[in-house]
Amino acid sequence: MAASEQQPQLGTTRVSSSSSTGSGRLVTPFWKEKYERDARRYWDIFYKRHEDKFFKDRHYLDKEWGKYFEGQVGENMVVLEVGCGAGNTIFPLLSTYPDIFAHACDFSPRAVSLVKKHKDFRPDRINAFVCDITSEQLTENMEPSSADIVTMIFVLSAVAPDKMPLVLQNLRSVLKPGGRVLFRDYAFGDLAQERLMSKGQQISENFYVRGDGTRAYYFSNEYLVDLFSKCGFTLEEICVHNKQVENRSLDLVMNRIERSTRNYMFIVYAFQYYKFEFSEHCVHSKKYSFVNSFFAQVPENFIIVYLRNWIQATFSLNSVGPNGQHDLHACKGKEDKLAADSAKKKNSSEEIDLSEDFCNMFETSHNLDEVQIIGMKAKGHDFKIKVLTKEYQHTCKLTGLMLWESAQLMCGLLAENPSIVAGKRVLELGCGSAGICSMVAASFAQFVVATDGDTESLDLLRKNISSNLEPNLLDRIMIRKLFWGDKDDVRAVRELCGNDTSFDCIIGTDVTYNPDAILPLFKTARELISEKANEDSRAAFILSYIQRRVDENSILSNALAQGFRLVDKWINGVHDGNGIISSWFSGNDVCSAYRNTTLSILYFEF
C-alpha cells in the first residue's frame, strides 16, 4: 500500500526509541585488530575530509564549567585539551579566559596541523602536539603535575575499552593534586548505538566502528564512574534527566530519556521528513537507496527523531574511597538537586557540539576518492576494476562499491563455462560497481542487463564497464537501476526483453546477506524470469554467496514460496553428486582459489 493512501492522525502519534538491549554481529578479530592498528589513519582521513567544519565551536564551556576556569588572582591556569581536534574547544576557551595557557594534543597529525593554522593560534598561549595518549607519555611534551584542568570532550569513546585505564593513568601524571577532569561523551542507549548494532558494526560490548572507520564507545554512568574511580579519581558531579520534546507545528509529542551528568542536560535532536514508497514487502526511501529497518514502518509525513544521549561528569584527582571505589548511591541527594536545577534551565536553544554532518558520521559512509584499481583475471578476460577495498566492509553502507569473493567465483565459472549464459537473455541482480559477471556474460549472451538499487554503485559500474569492454560488447550490455520490490523498476527492466519474453538466466552474487531483503529478492526474480520452458533447458536463477546473517533454510523457504525449485547446490565447496554445478568445475582450477572461503552456490529453476 502506498504511504499516501493511509495517513495517520499526527496529533495522537508518538515516536520513541528504546535503549539498546540486543547484541549485534561482531566484526572479526582481524578487523578488530585492524581498526585498532589504523585508528590514527582513520582520524587523519576524517580531518582531511572535514577539516574544521564538522564540530561546532564549544561556546557552552563557560556556561557549563565556568567556575573551574576562574583561577586565583595572580595565577595563570594551565589546561590540557585531550583530543583537541581542530581546536573547537581551546579557541573558544582562550577567547573567554585570556589568561589560560593551553596544551592541546591529538593523535591525528592533520588535526594538530589545523590547530596551528588557526587564525587565533599563538605559540605563547598554546602548546599543540601530536600524542597517542594510549601509548605515548604526555610528560614528554609538558611538565608533570602541571595542569589544573584536563578536558575530555568526545575523546575517551574513541579509545578501546581495555586501553581506557592507560589513558587515565597518563592524565594523572600531568594533573596537579586536586586537578579536575571535565568529561563529556556518548551515553549508552543512544540511537546511533542502536543503528550501528543493527548494521553489524559492533567491535565489543558497547564499542562500535562507525561509518568513517573511527570508533565509538557508549558509556553507562556505572561504567564511567567505576573506570575513573579505579584510576584514582573522585566523582564530583553526575546526574540523569528525563525530557519531553514537543514539535508544536505538528502537535507531535515525544517522550525521551536522556543520560547526561552534572547540572545540565544534553541532547541533539534532528527532525527530518522522509518520503517512502511501500511495496508489499519492501520499503524504498526517496532520499537513500538502502533499506534501513529502523525506517521500515515509518509512513509519509512521520518524523524521524535522532536521540542523542550524552554523558557529562566532573572528576577530581583527590583521595578516593576504599579500593578506589565510588558509590553512585552516595550521590543521590546531589543528583536530585542537580536535576532540579537543570529542569529550571531547560530551553530550546541548548547548544550542541556537531554540525549538520553529525548523522553522516554514524551512518555507514564512504569516499569515492578512496577507490582503488584492482586486477581481476578470468579465462579470456583481464579486468581492471575501480572499487573500494575490503577494509571498508564493516563501515561502508554501499556494499556494492566493493568486490566480493562470490562475484569473483561466479565470474571465473562463467568464463570457463560459457554455456551457462550462451545465447540467453541474462539479468544480474545487485551487481554492484564491479560488474565482472555481467561483463563476462556479455561475451556469450544474447544480451545482459546489469542492475543495482544504488545510483552511486551504478555510476561507478558504468565507468568500469566502459573501460574494460570492447566497443562491440558494449552494445550487448545495459545498465539499469533496479530496487527489489519497486514496481516501476521491475516494469522498466522487464520491457527490455520485449512484451512476450523475460530473462532466461538470472544471477545474483552475495545478495543474500540481509534477512529483510530475501523475500523482495525472490519476488523480483519471479517477476523477471522467463516462464517459457523448452526441452533443452528451463530458466535458471543462480545464487553465489558467503553465508552471513541468512542461513540456507531461510533462502530455500523464500525461494519455494515464490515458485522456485532447487535443482542443485554446492555448499561450502562440498557437492553430493555429479550435478550441474559440479560440471562447472570440471577441467579447471577455479575452485582452488577459494578453498579457504565458505562459498556456496544454489541453482534454481522456475
Coordinates of C-alpha atoms in Angstrom, one line a residue:
M1 CA 0.0 0.0 0.0
A2 CA 1.4 3.4 -0.8
A3 CA 2.1 5.6 2.2
S4 CA -0.2 8.4 0.9
E5 CA -3.2 6.0 1.0
Q6 CA -3.2 5.8 4.7
Q7 CA -2.5 8.9 6.7
P8 CA -2.0 8.7 10.5
Q9 CA -3.5 11.1 12.9
L10 CA -0.4 13.1 13.8
G11 CA -1.9 14.6 16.8
T12 CA -2.0 11.3 18.6
T13 CA 1.1 9.8 17.2
R14 CA 4.1 9.2 19.5
V15 CA 7.5 8.2 18.2
S16 CA 10.2 6.9 20.6
S17 CA 13.4 5.0 20.6
S18 CA 14.2 2.2 23.1
S19 CA 17.6 1.7 24.5
S20 CA 19.9 -0.9 23.1
T21 CA 19.3 -4.3 24.6
G22 CA 20.2 -6.7 21.8
S23 CA 23.6 -7.8 20.6
G24 CA 24.9 -7.0 17.2
R25 CA 27.1 -9.2 14.9
L26 CA 30.7 -8.7 16.0
V27 CA 33.4 -7.8 13.5
T28 CA 36.0 -10.5 13.1
P29 CA 39.2 -10.4 15.2
F30 CA 41.1 -9.5 12.1
W31 CA 39.1 -6.3 11.6
K32 CA 39.0 -5.5 15.3
E33 CA 42.8 -5.5 15.3
K34 CA 43.0 -3.6 12.1
Y35 CA 40.7 -0.8 13.4
E36 CA 42.9 -0.5 16.5
R37 CA 46.1 -0.5 14.5
D38 CA 44.9 2.0 11.9
A39 CA 42.9 4.2 14.3
R40 CA 45.3 7.2 13.7
R41 CA 44.9 6.8 10.0
Y42 CA 41.1 6.8 10.1
W43 CA 41.1 10.0 12.2
D44 CA 43.6 11.6 9.9
I45 CA 41.2 10.8 7.0
F46 CA 38.4 12.3 9.0
Y47 CA 40.1 15.6 9.4
K48 CA 41.2 15.5 5.7
R49 CA 37.6 15.3 4.7
H50 CA 36.0 17.7 7.2
E51 CA 38.9 20.0 8.3
D52 CA 37.4 22.3 11.0
K53 CA 33.9 22.2 9.7
F54 CA 32.5 19.1 11.4
F55 CA 32.4 20.0 15.1
K56 CA 30.9 23.3 16.2
D57 CA 32.9 25.6 18.5
R58 CA 32.1 24.7 22.0
H59 CA 31.0 28.1 23.4
Y60 CA 29.0 26.4 26.2
L61 CA 32.2 25.7 28.2
D62 CA 31.9 28.9 30.2
K63 CA 28.2 28.2 31.0
E64 CA 28.8 24.6 31.9
W65 CA 32.2 24.7 33.7
G66 CA 33.0 28.4 34.1
K67 CA 33.6 28.1 37.8
Y68 CA 36.5 25.7 37.2
F69 CA 38.3 28.0 34.8
E70 CA 38.3 31.0 37.1
G71 CA 41.8 30.8 38.6
Q72 CA 43.0 32.6 41.7
V73 CA 44.1 36.2 41.4
G74 CA 47.7 36.3 40.1
E75 CA 47.6 32.7 38.9
N76 CA 47.7 31.5 35.3
M77 CA 45.7 28.4 34.9
V78 CA 47.0 25.6 32.8
V79 CA 44.5 23.5 30.8
L80 CA 45.2 20.3 28.8
E81 CA 42.7 19.5 26.0
V82 CA 43.0 15.8 25.1
G83 CA 41.8 15.0 21.6
C84 CA 41.9 18.7 20.6
G85 CA 40.8 18.0 17.0
A86 CA 40.6 21.2 15.0
G87 CA 40.6 23.4 18.1
N88 CA 36.8 23.7 18.7
T89 CA 37.4 23.6 22.5
I90 CA 40.6 25.5 23.1
F91 CA 39.9 28.6 20.9
P92 CA 36.5 29.4 22.4
L93 CA 38.1 28.8 25.9
L94 CA 41.0 31.1 25.3
S95 CA 38.7 33.7 23.9
T96 CA 36.7 33.7 27.2
Y97 CA 39.7 33.3 29.5
P98 CA 42.7 35.1 28.1
D99 CA 45.0 34.3 31.0
I100 CA 44.8 30.5 30.4
F101 CA 47.7 28.6 28.9
A102 CA 46.5 25.6 27.0
H103 CA 48.2 22.3 26.0
A104 CA 46.4 20.7 23.1
C105 CA 47.1 17.2 21.9
D106 CA 45.6 14.8 19.3
F107 CA 47.0 11.7 17.8
S108 CA 46.0 12.9 14.3
P109 CA 48.8 14.9 12.9
R110 CA 46.4 16.6 10.5
A111 CA 44.2 17.8 13.4
V112 CA 47.2 19.3 15.2
S113 CA 48.2 21.0 11.9
L114 CA 44.7 22.5 11.7
V115 CA 45.1 23.9 15.2
K116 CA 48.5 25.5 14.3
K117 CA 47.0 27.0 11.2
H118 CA 44.1 28.6 13.0
K119 CA 43.9 32.4 12.8
D120 CA 43.9 32.6 16.6
F121 CA 46.8 30.2 17.3
R122 CA 49.6 31.8 19.3
P123 CA 52.6 29.7 20.4
D124 CA 52.9 31.7 23.6
R125 CA 49.4 30.6 24.6
I126 CA 49.0 27.2 23.1
N127 CA 51.3 24.2 23.0
A128 CA 49.9 21.9 20.3
F129 CA 51.5 18.5 19.8
V130 CA 50.8 15.0 18.4
C131 CA 50.3 12.3 21.0
D132 CA 48.7 8.9 21.2
I133 CA 47.6 9.0 24.8
T134 CA 47.2 5.2 24.9
S135 CA 51.0 4.6 24.3
E136 CA 52.9 7.9 24.5
Q137 CA 53.6 9.8 27.7
L138 CA 52.1 13.3 28.0
T139 CA 55.1 14.3 30.1
E140 CA 57.2 14.2 27.0
N141 CA 55.5 17.4 25.9
M142 CA 54.5 19.1 29.2
E143 CA 55.7 19.2 32.8
P144 CA 54.5 16.6 35.2
S145 CA 51.7 17.7 37.6
S146 CA 51.3 21.0 35.9
A147 CA 47.7 21.0 34.6
D148 CA 44.9 22.4 36.6
I149 CA 42.2 21.0 34.3
V150 CA 42.0 18.3 31.6
T151 CA 39.1 18.5 29.2
M152 CA 38.0 15.3 27.5
I153 CA 35.1 16.1 25.2
F154 CA 34.0 13.1 22.9
V155 CA 37.5 11.7 23.2
L156 CA 37.6 8.7 25.5
S157 CA 34.9 7.0 23.5
A158 CA 37.3 6.7 20.6
V159 CA 39.6 4.5 22.7
A160 CA 39.4 0.8 23.0
P161 CA 37.9 -0.1 26.4
D162 CA 40.9 -2.1 27.5
K163 CA 43.2 0.9 27.0
M164 CA 41.0 3.5 28.8
P165 CA 42.8 2.9 32.1
L166 CA 46.1 3.6 30.4
V167 CA 44.7 7.0 29.2
L168 CA 43.5 7.9 32.7
Q169 CA 46.9 7.0 34.3
N170 CA 48.5 9.2 31.6
L171 CA 46.3 12.1 32.6
R172 CA 47.2 11.6 36.3
S173 CA 50.9 12.2 35.5
V174 CA 50.2 15.7 34.3
L175 CA 47.4 16.8 36.6
K176 CA 48.1 18.8 39.8
P177 CA 46.8 17.3 43.0
G178 CA 43.2 18.4 43.2
G179 CA 43.1 19.0 39.5
R180 CA 40.0 18.1 37.6
V181 CA 38.9 16.2 34.5
L182 CA 35.9 17.7 32.7
F183 CA 34.3 14.9 30.7
R184 CA 31.6 14.8 28.1
D185 CA 30.9 11.8 25.8
Y186 CA 28.3 9.4 24.3
A187 CA 25.9 7.6 26.6
F188 CA 24.5 4.1 26.4
G189 CA 21.1 3.9 24.7
D190 CA 21.9 6.5 22.1
L191 CA 20.1 5.9 18.8
A192 CA 23.4 5.9 16.9
Q193 CA 24.4 2.9 19.0
E194 CA 21.3 1.0 18.0
R195 CA 21.8 1.7 14.4
L196 CA 25.5 0.7 14.5
M197 CA 24.4 -2.5 16.3
S198 CA 21.9 -3.3 13.6
K199 CA 24.4 -2.9 10.8
G200 CA 26.9 -5.4 12.2
Q201 CA 29.5 -2.8 13.2
Q202 CA 30.0 -3.9 16.8
I203 CA 33.5 -4.5 18.0
S204 CA 32.8 -5.5 21.6
E205 CA 30.2 -4.6 24.3
N206 CA 29.1 -1.0 23.7
F207 CA 32.0 -0.4 21.3
Y208 CA 31.4 0.1 17.6
V209 CA 33.1 1.1 14.4
R210 CA 31.4 4.0 12.7
G211 CA 30.8 4.8 9.1
D212 CA 34.1 6.5 8.6
G213 CA 36.2 3.9 10.3
T214 CA 36.5 5.8 13.6
R215 CA 35.2 4.1 16.7
A216 CA 32.8 5.0 19.5
Y217 CA 32.1 3.6 22.9
Y218 CA 28.8 4.3 24.7
F219 CA 29.2 4.8 28.4
S220 CA 26.8 4.0 31.2
N221 CA 27.1 6.0 34.4
E222 CA 28.2 3.0 36.4
Y223 CA 30.9 2.0 33.9
L224 CA 32.3 5.6 33.7
V225 CA 32.4 6.1 37.5
D226 CA 34.0 2.7 38.1
L227 CA 36.6 3.4 35.5
F228 CA 37.7 6.7 36.9
S229 CA 37.5 5.6 40.5
K230 CA 39.8 2.7 39.9
C231 CA 42.3 5.1 38.4
G232 CA 42.4 7.3 41.5
F233 CA 39.8 9.9 40.6
T234 CA 36.8 11.1 42.7
L235 CA 33.4 11.8 41.1
E236 CA 32.2 15.3 41.9
E237 CA 29.0 15.6 39.8
I238 CA 26.8 13.3 37.8
C239 CA 23.0 13.0 37.2
V240 CA 20.4 11.6 34.8
H241 CA 17.5 13.6 33.3
N242 CA 14.2 13.0 31.5
K243 CA 13.0 15.4 28.9
Q244 CA 9.9 15.7 26.7
V245 CA 10.3 17.4 23.4
E246 CA 7.2 18.7 21.6
N247 CA 7.0 19.6 17.9
R248 CA 4.3 22.2 18.2
S249 CA 3.8 22.7 14.4
L250 CA 2.7 19.0 14.1
D251 CA 1.3 18.6 17.6
L252 CA 3.7 15.7 17.9
V253 CA 5.0 14.7 21.3
M254 CA 8.0 12.5 22.0
N255 CA 8.9 11.3 25.5
R256 CA 12.6 10.7 25.9
I257 CA 15.1 9.7 28.5
E258 CA 18.5 11.2 28.1
R259 CA 21.6 10.5 30.0
S260 CA 23.6 13.5 31.0
T261 CA 25.6 14.4 34.0
R262 CA 26.4 17.3 36.3
N263 CA 23.9 20.2 36.2
Y264 CA 22.7 20.3 32.6
M265 CA 21.1 18.2 30.0
F266 CA 22.5 17.5 26.6
I267 CA 20.6 16.2 23.5
V268 CA 20.8 16.6 19.8
Y269 CA 17.5 16.2 18.1
A270 CA 17.2 16.3 14.3
F271 CA 13.8 16.4 12.7
Q272 CA 13.6 15.5 9.1
Y273 CA 10.9 14.2 6.7
Y274 CA 11.4 11.1 4.7
K275 CA 9.0 10.0 2.0
F276 CA 8.7 6.3 1.4
E277 CA 7.3 4.1 -1.3
F278 CA 5.7 0.9 0.0
S279 CA 5.6 -2.3 -2.0
E280 CA 4.2 -5.4 -0.3
H281 CA 7.5 -6.4 1.3
C282 CA 9.9 -3.6 0.7
V283 CA 10.4 0.0 1.7
H284 CA 12.2 2.4 -0.6
S285 CA 13.4 5.8 0.7
K286 CA 13.4 8.6 -1.8
K287 CA 16.5 10.1 0.0
Y288 CA 18.5 7.0 0.5
S289 CA 18.8 3.9 -1.7
F290 CA 19.2 1.4 1.1
V291 CA 16.6 -0.3 3.3
N292 CA 17.0 0.6 7.0
S293 CA 15.0 -1.5 9.3
F294 CA 14.6 1.5 11.6
F295 CA 12.6 3.3 9.0
A296 CA 10.7 0.3 7.7
Q297 CA 7.4 1.1 9.5
V298 CA 7.5 4.9 9.0
P299 CA 4.9 6.2 6.5
E300 CA 4.9 9.6 4.8
N301 CA 4.8 12.7 6.9
F302 CA 6.0 10.9 10.0
I303 CA 9.0 12.5 11.7
I304 CA 12.3 10.6 12.3
V305 CA 13.9 11.6 15.6
Y306 CA 17.6 11.2 16.3
L307 CA 18.0 10.8 20.0
R308 CA 21.4 11.9 21.4
N309 CA 22.3 10.6 24.8
W310 CA 25.4 12.3 26.2
I311 CA 27.0 11.9 29.5
Q312 CA 28.9 14.6 31.3
A313 CA 30.9 14.4 34.5
T314 CA 33.5 16.2 36.6
F315 CA 36.2 14.1 38.4
S316 CA 38.9 15.4 40.7
L317 CA 42.3 13.9 41.4
N318 CA 41.8 13.6 45.1
S319 CA 41.8 10.8 47.7
V320 CA 39.3 8.1 47.0
G321 CA 37.3 5.6 49.0
P322 CA 38.3 2.1 49.9
N323 CA 39.7 0.2 46.9
G324 CA 39.3 3.2 44.7
Q325 CA 35.5 2.6 44.5
H326 CA 32.9 5.3 44.4
D327 CA 29.4 4.7 45.5
L328 CA 26.8 6.1 43.0
H329 CA 24.1 5.9 45.6
A330 CA 26.0 8.3 47.8
C331 CA 25.5 10.9 45.2
K332 CA 21.7 10.5 45.0
G333 CA 20.9 13.6 47.0
K334 CA 23.3 15.6 44.9
E335 CA 21.8 14.2 41.7
D336 CA 18.3 15.1 42.8
K337 CA 19.4 18.7 43.4
L338 CA 21.3 19.0 40.2
A339 CA 18.3 17.5 38.3
A340 CA 16.0 20.1 39.8
D341 CA 18.4 22.9 38.9
S342 CA 18.7 21.6 35.4
A343 CA 14.9 21.5 35.0
K344 CA 14.8 25.2 35.6
K345 CA 17.3 25.8 32.8
K346 CA 15.5 23.9 30.0
N347 CA 15.1 25.8 26.8
S348 CA 15.1 25.3 23.1
S349 CA 18.4 27.0 22.4
E350 CA 20.7 24.4 24.0
E351 CA 24.0 24.3 22.2
I352 CA 25.2 21.1 20.6
D353 CA 28.6 20.1 19.5
L354 CA 28.2 18.9 16.0
S355 CA 27.5 20.2 12.5
E356 CA 24.7 19.0 10.3
D357 CA 27.1 16.3 9.1
F358 CA 26.7 14.6 12.5
C359 CA 24.3 11.9 11.4
N360 CA 26.6 11.0 8.5
M361 CA 29.3 10.1 10.9
F362 CA 27.1 7.4 12.4
E363 CA 25.7 6.3 9.0
T364 CA 27.9 3.9 7.1
S365 CA 29.7 6.2 4.7
H366 CA 32.3 6.2 2.0
N367 CA 34.5 8.4 0.0
L368 CA 34.9 7.7 -3.7
D369 CA 38.3 9.4 -3.6
E370 CA 39.5 6.2 -1.9
V371 CA 38.5 4.0 -4.8
Q372 CA 41.4 1.8 -6.0
I373 CA 42.1 -0.2 -9.1
I374 CA 42.4 -3.9 -8.6
G375 CA 43.1 -6.6 -11.2
M376 CA 40.7 -9.5 -11.8
K377 CA 41.6 -12.3 -14.3
A378 CA 39.3 -15.0 -15.6
K379 CA 39.7 -17.2 -18.7
G380 CA 40.0 -14.8 -21.7
H381 CA 39.5 -11.7 -19.6
D382 CA 41.7 -9.3 -17.7
F383 CA 39.7 -6.6 -15.9
K384 CA 41.0 -3.5 -14.1
I385 CA 38.2 -2.6 -11.7
K386 CA 37.7 0.5 -9.7
V387 CA 36.3 -0.4 -6.2
L388 CA 36.6 0.3 -2.6
T389 CA 39.0 -2.1 -0.9
K390 CA 37.7 -4.7 1.6
E391 CA 38.9 -2.7 4.6
Y392 CA 35.6 -0.8 4.3
Q393 CA 33.4 -3.9 4.6
H394 CA 32.2 -3.0 8.1
T395 CA 32.0 0.7 7.6
C396 CA 30.6 1.4 4.1
K397 CA 26.8 1.4 3.7
L398 CA 27.2 0.8 0.0
T399 CA 28.4 -2.8 -0.2
G400 CA 28.1 -2.6 -3.9
L401 CA 31.2 -0.4 -4.1
M402 CA 33.4 -3.4 -3.1
L403 CA 34.3 -6.6 -5.0
W404 CA 33.3 -9.7 -3.1
E405 CA 34.6 -13.3 -3.4
S406 CA 31.3 -14.7 -4.6
A407 CA 31.3 -12.5 -7.6
Q408 CA 34.9 -13.5 -8.4
L409 CA 34.0 -17.2 -8.1
M410 CA 31.0 -16.8 -10.4
C411 CA 33.0 -14.7 -12.9
G412 CA 35.5 -17.5 -13.1
L413 CA 32.9 -20.1 -13.6
L414 CA 31.1 -18.1 -16.4
A415 CA 34.4 -17.7 -18.2
E416 CA 35.1 -21.4 -18.0
N417 CA 31.6 -22.4 -18.8
P418 CA 30.1 -20.1 -21.5
S419 CA 27.1 -22.5 -21.9
I420 CA 25.6 -21.1 -18.7
V421 CA 24.7 -17.9 -20.4
A422 CA 25.4 -18.6 -24.2
G423 CA 22.7 -17.1 -26.4
K424 CA 20.5 -16.2 -23.4
R425 CA 18.9 -13.1 -22.0
V426 CA 20.8 -12.6 -18.8
L427 CA 20.0 -10.4 -15.8
E428 CA 22.3 -9.7 -12.9
L429 CA 20.7 -8.6 -9.6
G430 CA 22.7 -6.5 -7.2
C431 CA 25.7 -6.4 -9.4
G432 CA 27.3 -3.5 -7.6
S433 CA 30.0 -1.4 -9.1
A434 CA 32.4 -4.1 -10.4
G435 CA 30.0 -5.9 -12.8
I436 CA 32.6 -8.6 -13.6
C437 CA 29.9 -11.3 -14.0
S438 CA 27.9 -9.2 -16.4
M439 CA 31.0 -8.3 -18.4
V440 CA 32.0 -12.0 -18.8
A441 CA 28.4 -12.9 -19.7
A442 CA 28.3 -10.2 -22.4
S443 CA 30.8 -12.1 -24.4
F444 CA 28.4 -15.1 -24.8
A445 CA 24.9 -14.0 -24.1
Q446 CA 22.3 -12.5 -26.4
F447 CA 22.3 -9.5 -24.1
V448 CA 22.9 -8.7 -20.5
V449 CA 21.2 -6.3 -18.1
A450 CA 23.3 -5.3 -15.1
T451 CA 21.2 -3.9 -12.2
D452 CA 21.6 -2.5 -8.7
G453 CA 19.5 -0.4 -6.4
D454 CA 22.1 2.2 -5.6
T455 CA 22.8 5.0 -8.1
E456 CA 26.4 5.6 -6.9
S457 CA 27.3 2.0 -7.5
L458 CA 25.7 2.2 -10.9
D459 CA 27.7 5.3 -11.7
L460 CA 31.0 3.5 -10.9
L461 CA 29.7 0.4 -12.8
R462 CA 29.3 2.4 -16.0
K463 CA 32.9 3.6 -15.7
N464 CA 34.2 0.0 -15.1
I465 CA 32.2 -1.4 -18.0
S466 CA 33.2 1.3 -20.5
S467 CA 36.9 1.0 -19.6
N468 CA 37.0 -2.8 -19.7
L469 CA 34.8 -3.9 -22.6
E470 CA 35.4 -3.7 -26.3
P471 CA 33.0 -1.5 -28.2
N472 CA 31.3 -4.4 -29.9
L473 CA 30.4 -5.9 -26.4
L474 CA 29.2 -2.6 -25.0
D475 CA 26.2 -2.9 -27.3
R476 CA 25.2 -6.2 -25.5
I477 CA 25.1 -4.9 -22.0
M478 CA 22.6 -2.5 -20.5
I479 CA 22.8 -0.9 -17.0
R480 CA 19.6 -0.2 -15.1
K481 CA 18.5 0.8 -11.6
L482 CA 16.5 -2.0 -10.0
F483 CA 15.4 -1.7 -6.4
W484 CA 13.8 -5.0 -5.5
G485 CA 10.1 -4.7 -5.0
D486 CA 9.9 -1.4 -6.8
K487 CA 7.2 -2.0 -9.4
D488 CA 8.3 0.8 -11.7
D489 CA 11.9 -0.5 -11.7
V490 CA 10.7 -4.1 -12.4
R491 CA 8.5 -3.0 -15.2
A492 CA 11.3 -1.0 -16.9
V493 CA 13.7 -3.9 -16.7
R494 CA 11.2 -6.4 -18.0
E495 CA 10.4 -4.2 -21.0
L496 CA 14.0 -4.6 -22.1
C497 CA 13.2 -8.2 -23.1
G498 CA 10.1 -7.3 -25.1
N499 CA 6.5 -7.8 -24.2
D500 CA 6.3 -11.6 -24.6
T501 CA 9.7 -12.6 -23.1
S502 CA 11.6 -12.4 -19.9
F503 CA 15.1 -13.5 -18.8
D504 CA 16.5 -17.0 -19.3
C505 CA 19.2 -16.7 -16.7
I506 CA 19.3 -14.5 -13.5
I507 CA 22.5 -14.3 -11.5
G508 CA 23.0 -12.9 -8.0
T509 CA 26.3 -12.8 -6.1
D510 CA 26.4 -12.0 -2.4
V511 CA 22.8 -10.6 -2.4
T512 CA 21.5 -12.8 0.5
Y513 CA 23.2 -11.1 3.4
N514 CA 20.2 -9.0 4.6
P515 CA 17.3 -11.1 6.1
D516 CA 14.8 -8.4 5.2
A517 CA 15.8 -8.5 1.5
I518 CA 15.4 -12.2 0.8
L519 CA 11.7 -12.1 0.0
P520 CA 11.9 -9.0 -2.2
L521 CA 14.8 -10.6 -4.0
F522 CA 12.8 -13.7 -4.9
K523 CA 9.7 -11.8 -5.7
T524 CA 11.6 -9.6 -8.1
A525 CA 13.3 -12.6 -9.7
R526 CA 9.9 -14.3 -10.1
E527 CA 8.6 -11.2 -11.9
L528 CA 11.5 -11.1 -14.3
I529 CA 12.3 -14.8 -15.0
S530 CA 11.0 -16.5 -18.1
E531 CA 8.2 -19.0 -17.6
K532 CA 8.6 -20.5 -21.1
A533 CA 10.5 -23.8 -20.8
N534 CA 11.8 -25.8 -23.7
E535 CA 13.2 -29.4 -24.0
D536 CA 16.8 -28.3 -23.6
S537 CA 16.6 -26.0 -20.6
R538 CA 14.5 -24.1 -18.2
A539 CA 15.1 -20.6 -17.0
A540 CA 17.6 -20.6 -14.1
F541 CA 18.2 -18.4 -11.1
I542 CA 21.8 -18.8 -9.8
L543 CA 22.9 -17.5 -6.4
S544 CA 26.5 -17.4 -5.2
Y545 CA 27.2 -16.3 -1.7
I546 CA 29.0 -16.4 1.6
Q547 CA 26.7 -17.3 4.4
R548 CA 26.4 -14.4 6.8
R549 CA 23.2 -13.5 8.6
V550 CA 20.9 -15.5 6.4
D551 CA 21.0 -19.3 6.6
E552 CA 20.3 -21.7 3.8
N553 CA 16.9 -22.8 5.1
S554 CA 15.7 -19.2 5.0
I555 CA 16.8 -18.8 1.4
L556 CA 15.2 -22.1 0.4
S557 CA 11.9 -21.4 2.1
N558 CA 11.5 -18.0 0.4
A559 CA 12.5 -19.5 -3.0
L560 CA 9.9 -22.2 -2.7
A561 CA 7.2 -19.7 -1.7
Q562 CA 7.8 -17.9 -5.0
G563 CA 7.7 -21.0 -7.1
F564 CA 11.5 -21.7 -7.5
R565 CA 12.7 -25.3 -7.4
L566 CA 16.2 -26.1 -6.1
V567 CA 17.9 -28.2 -8.7
D568 CA 21.4 -28.3 -7.4
K569 CA 23.6 -26.9 -4.7
W570 CA 27.3 -26.5 -3.8
I571 CA 27.6 -25.7 -0.1
N572 CA 31.0 -24.5 1.3
G573 CA 32.8 -26.3 -1.5
V574 CA 31.0 -29.6 -1.0
H575 CA 28.8 -31.3 -3.6
D576 CA 26.9 -34.5 -3.1
G577 CA 26.9 -35.8 -6.6
N578 CA 27.7 -35.1 -10.3
G579 CA 25.2 -32.4 -10.9
I580 CA 25.1 -29.2 -12.9
I581 CA 27.3 -27.2 -10.6
S582 CA 30.0 -29.9 -10.3
S583 CA 30.3 -29.9 -14.0
W584 CA 31.3 -26.3 -13.9
F585 CA 34.4 -27.1 -12.0
S586 CA 35.5 -30.0 -14.3
G587 CA 38.7 -29.4 -16.1
N588 CA 39.6 -26.1 -14.4
D589 CA 41.1 -24.8 -11.2
V590 CA 38.5 -22.1 -10.4
C591 CA 37.7 -23.8 -7.1
S592 CA 41.3 -23.9 -5.9
A593 CA 41.5 -20.2 -5.3
Y594 CA 38.6 -20.4 -2.8
R595 CA 39.4 -23.5 -0.8
N596 CA 39.6 -21.5 2.5
T597 CA 36.4 -19.5 1.8
T598 CA 32.9 -20.7 2.8
L599 CA 31.4 -20.0 -0.6
S600 CA 28.1 -21.6 -1.7
I601 CA 26.1 -21.8 -4.9
L602 CA 22.4 -22.5 -5.3
Y603 CA 20.9 -23.4 -8.7
F604 CA 17.1 -22.8 -9.0
E605 CA 14.7 -23.4 -11.9
F606 CA 11.3 -21.8 -12.3

